[in-house]
Each structure stands twice: as structure tokens, then as C-alpha cells.
Amino acid sequence: MGLAGAHGLLWANDSLYVNINERSVNKVAGAEGKGGVWRLRDTNGDDRFDRADPVQEFDGQGEHGPHAVELGPDGKTIYWMNGNFTKPPEYDQQRPKAYGDDHIVPRMWSAGGHARGILAPGGQAGRMDPDGGNLELYAMGFRNTYSIAFDPNGEMFNFDSDMEHDNGSPWYMPTRINHIVSAGDYGWRSGA
């Protein structure tokens, strides 16, 4: 089919949902240079995907771009996780409504240049209907979570990356497992 560069795959609703990260490798007409969630279907029953539809475009790529796509506990809702280099799309609703880059002291950008100019919300967990409707920012403030998982009670968790440049400093945030709650802000901000 030519669609490539996936970092997340999900089989649901008789479709393969693909969260495209490596945008430059796409060969599907209309997909060149676009990342985000695509829905692949077999419409003629020959066990081969013959239709690829964009569900939600994400502006991000590379190691900190669009990542996981998972089915929610209700068996219908599609959840995704994007890294902190993915710009937030236009959401229909936002659960974390008030966020910013407040600082008590002036920001110190990374001396190595990492994430300079990238502001909150950082990495985002979101959800939507299977067709891409009702796009919602569910939680934010992650650095670079690659995947998410739900426990038997329907609670969401992730494993977030540390900021290795800050290792040894008082503000260092280590790698950690997060229990993701609705409207949660998990604290990632660019700079020290």
C-alpha cells in the first residue's frame, strides 16, 4: 500500500489504525509529508488493505513525535500518545484547560539545544472517536512517552522518559511510571 513510518498500530473496528511518525517515507497519494493517525481497511474482502484514510493529522516526527495508538476500555474510543516535539492539534475539547510555562526564576534553555522553543503542553495523551471526531486532549506534560496501557479497571498508565541532560541537578525528573488521570499535567516543561 505504501504507507510507512508507523510508531503505533491498533487493530479495531475492522481497521488497522496507524500512527505515522516518519512522515517523509510515505508513498500514498495525499500522505506525503503528513503524520498522524490513518485508518487502513480492506473494502473488497481480499485480505489486503486497499483504502487508507487520514483520521487525525499530527505535526511532529522523529524520536519525540507521534507514537502509540490504543483502544480505550470502552472498546470504541481511540487513544494516542505523542511525544513533546508534536505540536498540539486543534482540539474539540481540552481537559487540562489552564497550563502554561510559569517560572519562579528565568528559564534556562538546555545548553545542548534540546527542545529549545517548545512550550507546554509537551507530550500529549488524547482520545477520539473511531472516525476522528470528538478530538480531546486528555492529559499532557509528558516528555516522550512511547506507549500507553490500560489496567483491568480501565485506568491508563505510561512510562515517561527522563531529561538526561538534567541528571544530577535538583530539578531532574527521572524515568517514571505515571497513572494518567483526566486533565492531568505531568510536569514536563522545556528548559531547566
Tab-separated table of C-alpha atoms in Angstrom:
chain	number	residue	atom	x	y	z
A	1	MET	CA	0.000	0.000	0.000
A	2	GLY	CA	2.973	2.344	0.504
A	3	LEU	CA	2.016	3.832	3.887
A	4	ALA	CA	5.083	3.639	6.123
A	5	GLY	CA	6.799	5.093	9.186
A	6	ALA	CA	4.398	3.839	11.859
A	7	HIS	CA	5.245	4.065	15.527
A	8	GLY	CA	1.850	2.826	16.718
A	9	LEU	CA	-0.518	0.149	15.389
A	10	LEU	CA	-4.004	-0.845	16.536
A	11	TRP	CA	-6.481	-3.346	15.094
A	12	ALA	CA	-10.046	-2.219	15.914
A	13	ASN	CA	-13.353	-1.632	14.116
A	14	ASP	CA	-12.298	-3.959	11.251
A	15	SER	CA	-9.493	-1.486	10.548
A	16	LEU	CA	-5.805	-1.054	11.192
A	17	TYR	CA	-5.126	2.319	12.838
A	18	VAL	CA	-1.587	3.530	12.224
A	19	ASN	CA	0.073	6.479	13.986
A	20	ILE	CA	2.544	7.725	11.382
A	21	ASN	CA	5.708	9.321	12.702
A	22	GLU	CA	8.324	9.080	9.961
A	23	ARG	CA	6.429	11.303	7.540
A	24	SER	CA	8.994	11.507	4.749
A	25	VAL	CA	8.774	7.809	3.843
A	26	ASN	CA	5.059	7.807	2.922
A	27	LYS	CA	4.259	6.923	-0.679
A	28	VAL	CA	0.447	7.042	-0.512
A	29	ALA	CA	-1.067	9.867	-2.547
A	30	GLY	CA	-2.047	12.633	-0.148
A	31	ALA	CA	0.101	11.260	2.678
A	32	GLU	CA	3.461	12.657	1.630
A	33	GLY	CA	4.860	14.737	4.459
A	34	LYS	CA	1.899	14.058	6.767
A	35	GLY	CA	1.975	12.317	10.105
A	36	GLY	CA	-0.793	11.218	12.412
A	37	VAL	CA	-3.437	8.536	12.688
A	38	TRP	CA	-4.544	6.775	9.494
A	39	ARG	CA	-7.222	4.103	9.136
A	40	LEU	CA	-6.485	1.221	6.739
A	41	ARG	CA	-9.303	-1.023	5.510
A	42	ASP	CA	-9.930	-3.980	3.235
A	43	THR	CA	-13.076	-2.888	1.402
A	44	ASN	CA	-13.303	-5.730	-1.128
A	45	GLY	CA	-12.625	-8.745	1.134
A	46	ASP	CA	-9.363	-9.914	-0.476
A	47	ASP	CA	-7.389	-9.704	2.814
A	48	ARG	CA	-5.346	-6.745	1.571
A	49	PHE	CA	-5.711	-3.146	2.619
A	50	ASP	CA	-6.993	-1.136	-0.315
A	51	ARG	CA	-8.145	2.043	1.424
A	52	ALA	CA	-6.146	4.463	3.602
A	53	ASP	CA	-7.971	7.412	5.186
A	54	PRO	CA	-6.436	10.111	7.371
A	55	VAL	CA	-8.217	10.226	10.726
A	56	GLN	CA	-6.167	12.858	12.580
A	57	GLU	CA	-3.092	14.711	11.377
A	58	PHE	CA	-0.269	15.338	13.861
A	59	ASP	CA	2.539	17.808	13.191
A	60	GLY	CA	5.536	16.007	14.618
A	61	GLN	CA	8.095	13.408	13.652
A	62	GLY	CA	11.177	11.581	14.811
A	63	GLU	CA	12.066	10.220	18.198
A	64	HIS	CA	9.754	12.678	20.035
A	65	GLY	CA	6.877	12.637	17.535
A	66	PRO	CA	3.581	10.714	17.280
A	67	HIS	CA	3.751	7.320	18.969
A	68	ALA	CA	1.142	4.963	20.425
A	69	VAL	CA	-2.427	4.355	19.340
A	70	GLU	CA	-4.571	2.173	21.620
A	71	LEU	CA	-8.186	1.112	22.048
A	72	GLY	CA	-9.857	2.501	25.162
A	73	PRO	CA	-11.568	0.407	27.836
A	74	ASP	CA	-14.999	1.054	26.274
A	75	GLY	CA	-13.925	-0.880	23.167
A	76	LYS	CA	-14.655	2.110	20.891
A	77	THR	CA	-12.611	5.175	21.782
A	78	ILE	CA	-9.172	5.533	20.179
A	79	TYR	CA	-6.397	6.889	22.455
A	80	TRP	CA	-2.975	8.069	21.352
A	81	MET	CA	0.273	9.285	22.868
A	82	ASN	CA	2.532	11.847	21.215
A	83	GLY	CA	5.996	12.981	22.271
A	84	ASN	CA	6.898	16.545	23.228
A	85	PHE	CA	8.031	17.525	19.719
A	86	THR	CA	4.482	17.072	18.376
A	87	LYS	CA	2.507	20.293	18.101
A	88	PRO	CA	-0.965	20.085	19.632
A	89	PRO	CA	-3.748	19.875	17.042
A	90	GLU	CA	-6.977	21.872	17.248
A	91	TYR	CA	-8.877	20.005	19.929
A	92	ASP	CA	-12.675	19.867	20.181
A	93	GLN	CA	-12.223	19.797	23.959
A	94	GLN	CA	-9.360	20.057	26.410
A	95	ARG	CA	-9.478	18.551	29.857
A	96	PRO	CA	-6.341	20.324	31.087
A	97	LYS	CA	-7.599	23.831	30.297
A	98	ALA	CA	-5.130	26.020	32.147
A	99	TYR	CA	-1.496	25.310	31.505
A	100	GLY	CA	1.488	27.448	30.791
A	101	ASP	CA	5.180	27.874	31.319
A	102	ASP	CA	5.240	29.682	34.661
A	103	HIS	CA	8.693	30.065	36.158
A	104	ILE	CA	9.826	31.366	39.523
A	105	VAL	CA	13.251	32.157	38.059
A	106	PRO	CA	14.060	32.851	34.398
A	107	ARG	CA	14.032	29.758	32.189
A	108	MET	CA	17.383	28.182	31.378
A	109	TRP	CA	17.173	26.550	27.948
A	110	SER	CA	19.052	23.294	27.502
A	111	ALA	CA	22.719	24.034	26.864
A	112	GLY	CA	22.695	21.235	24.285
A	113	GLY	CA	19.776	22.833	22.435
A	114	HIS	CA	17.257	20.116	23.252
A	115	ALA	CA	13.613	21.290	22.939
A	116	ARG	CA	14.505	24.982	22.676
A	117	GLY	CA	11.352	26.943	21.936
A	118	ILE	CA	8.970	24.055	22.559
A	119	LEU	CA	6.406	25.089	25.148
A	120	ALA	CA	3.572	23.365	27.022
A	121	PRO	CA	1.595	21.171	26.600
A	122	GLY	CA	4.585	18.987	25.678
A	123	GLY	CA	3.785	15.295	25.155
A	124	GLN	CA	0.058	14.680	24.974
A	125	ALA	CA	-2.347	11.836	25.644
A	126	GLY	CA	-5.535	12.254	23.677
A	127	ARG	CA	-8.598	10.420	22.514
A	128	MET	CA	-11.162	10.500	19.717
A	129	ASP	CA	-13.989	8.591	18.090
A	130	PRO	CA	-13.017	5.862	15.574
A	131	ASP	CA	-13.610	8.296	12.697
A	132	GLY	CA	-11.529	11.078	14.290
A	133	GLY	CA	-14.424	13.093	15.722
A	134	ASN	CA	-14.584	14.498	19.261
A	135	LEU	CA	-10.834	15.110	19.386
A	136	GLU	CA	-9.867	15.606	23.026
A	137	LEU	CA	-6.698	16.489	24.918
A	138	TYR	CA	-6.918	14.057	27.839
A	139	ALA	CA	-3.641	14.722	29.696
A	140	MET	CA	-0.346	16.486	28.980
A	141	GLY	CA	3.064	17.441	30.277
A	142	PHE	CA	4.928	14.306	29.210
A	143	ARG	CA	8.421	14.340	27.776
A	144	ASN	CA	8.483	11.394	25.424
A	145	THR	CA	6.172	8.557	26.320
A	146	TYR	CA	6.188	5.935	23.611
A	147	SER	CA	3.141	3.915	24.652
A	148	ILE	CA	0.177	3.697	26.994
A	149	ALA	CA	-1.663	0.789	28.602
A	150	PHE	CA	-4.919	0.229	30.470
A	151	ASP	CA	-5.229	-1.972	33.539
A	152	PRO	CA	-8.252	-4.291	34.133
A	153	ASN	CA	-10.049	-1.398	35.890
A	154	GLY	CA	-9.726	0.851	32.827
A	155	GLU	CA	-7.035	3.091	34.360
A	156	MET	CA	-4.388	4.425	31.966
A	157	PHE	CA	-0.625	4.240	32.595
A	158	ASN	CA	2.545	5.206	30.756
A	159	PHE	CA	6.305	5.108	31.210
A	160	ASP	CA	7.852	8.522	30.544
A	161	SER	CA	11.425	9.374	29.617
A	162	ASP	CA	13.759	11.407	31.778
A	163	MET	CA	15.644	14.523	30.738
A	164	GLU	CA	19.099	13.017	30.798
A	165	HIS	CA	20.793	16.437	30.418
A	166	ASP	CA	19.455	17.349	33.885
A	167	ASN	CA	20.786	14.217	35.594
A	168	GLY	CA	22.369	15.212	38.905
A	169	SER	CA	20.540	18.534	39.171
A	170	PRO	CA	17.904	19.229	41.860
A	171	TRP	CA	15.133	19.501	39.220
A	172	TYR	CA	15.963	16.212	37.477
A	173	MET	CA	12.815	14.193	36.663
A	174	PRO	CA	13.789	10.508	36.342
A	175	THR	CA	12.116	7.948	34.106
A	176	ARG	CA	8.855	7.049	35.762
A	177	ILE	CA	5.550	5.232	35.505
A	178	ASN	CA	2.565	7.588	35.522
A	179	HIS	CA	-1.033	6.837	36.388
A	180	ILE	CA	-2.704	9.075	33.802
A	181	VAL	CA	-5.821	10.822	35.043
A	182	SER	CA	-8.199	13.037	33.137
A	183	ALA	CA	-6.940	16.649	32.959
A	184	GLY	CA	-3.570	15.620	34.425
A	185	ASP	CA	-0.456	17.730	33.866
A	186	TYR	CA	2.658	15.617	34.392
A	187	GLY	CA	5.079	18.485	34.604
A	188	TRP	CA	7.340	18.427	31.546
A	189	ARG	CA	8.476	21.919	30.548
A	190	SER	CA	11.291	22.786	28.176
A	191	GLY	CA	14.462	24.023	29.815
A	192	ALA	CA	15.604	23.657	33.376
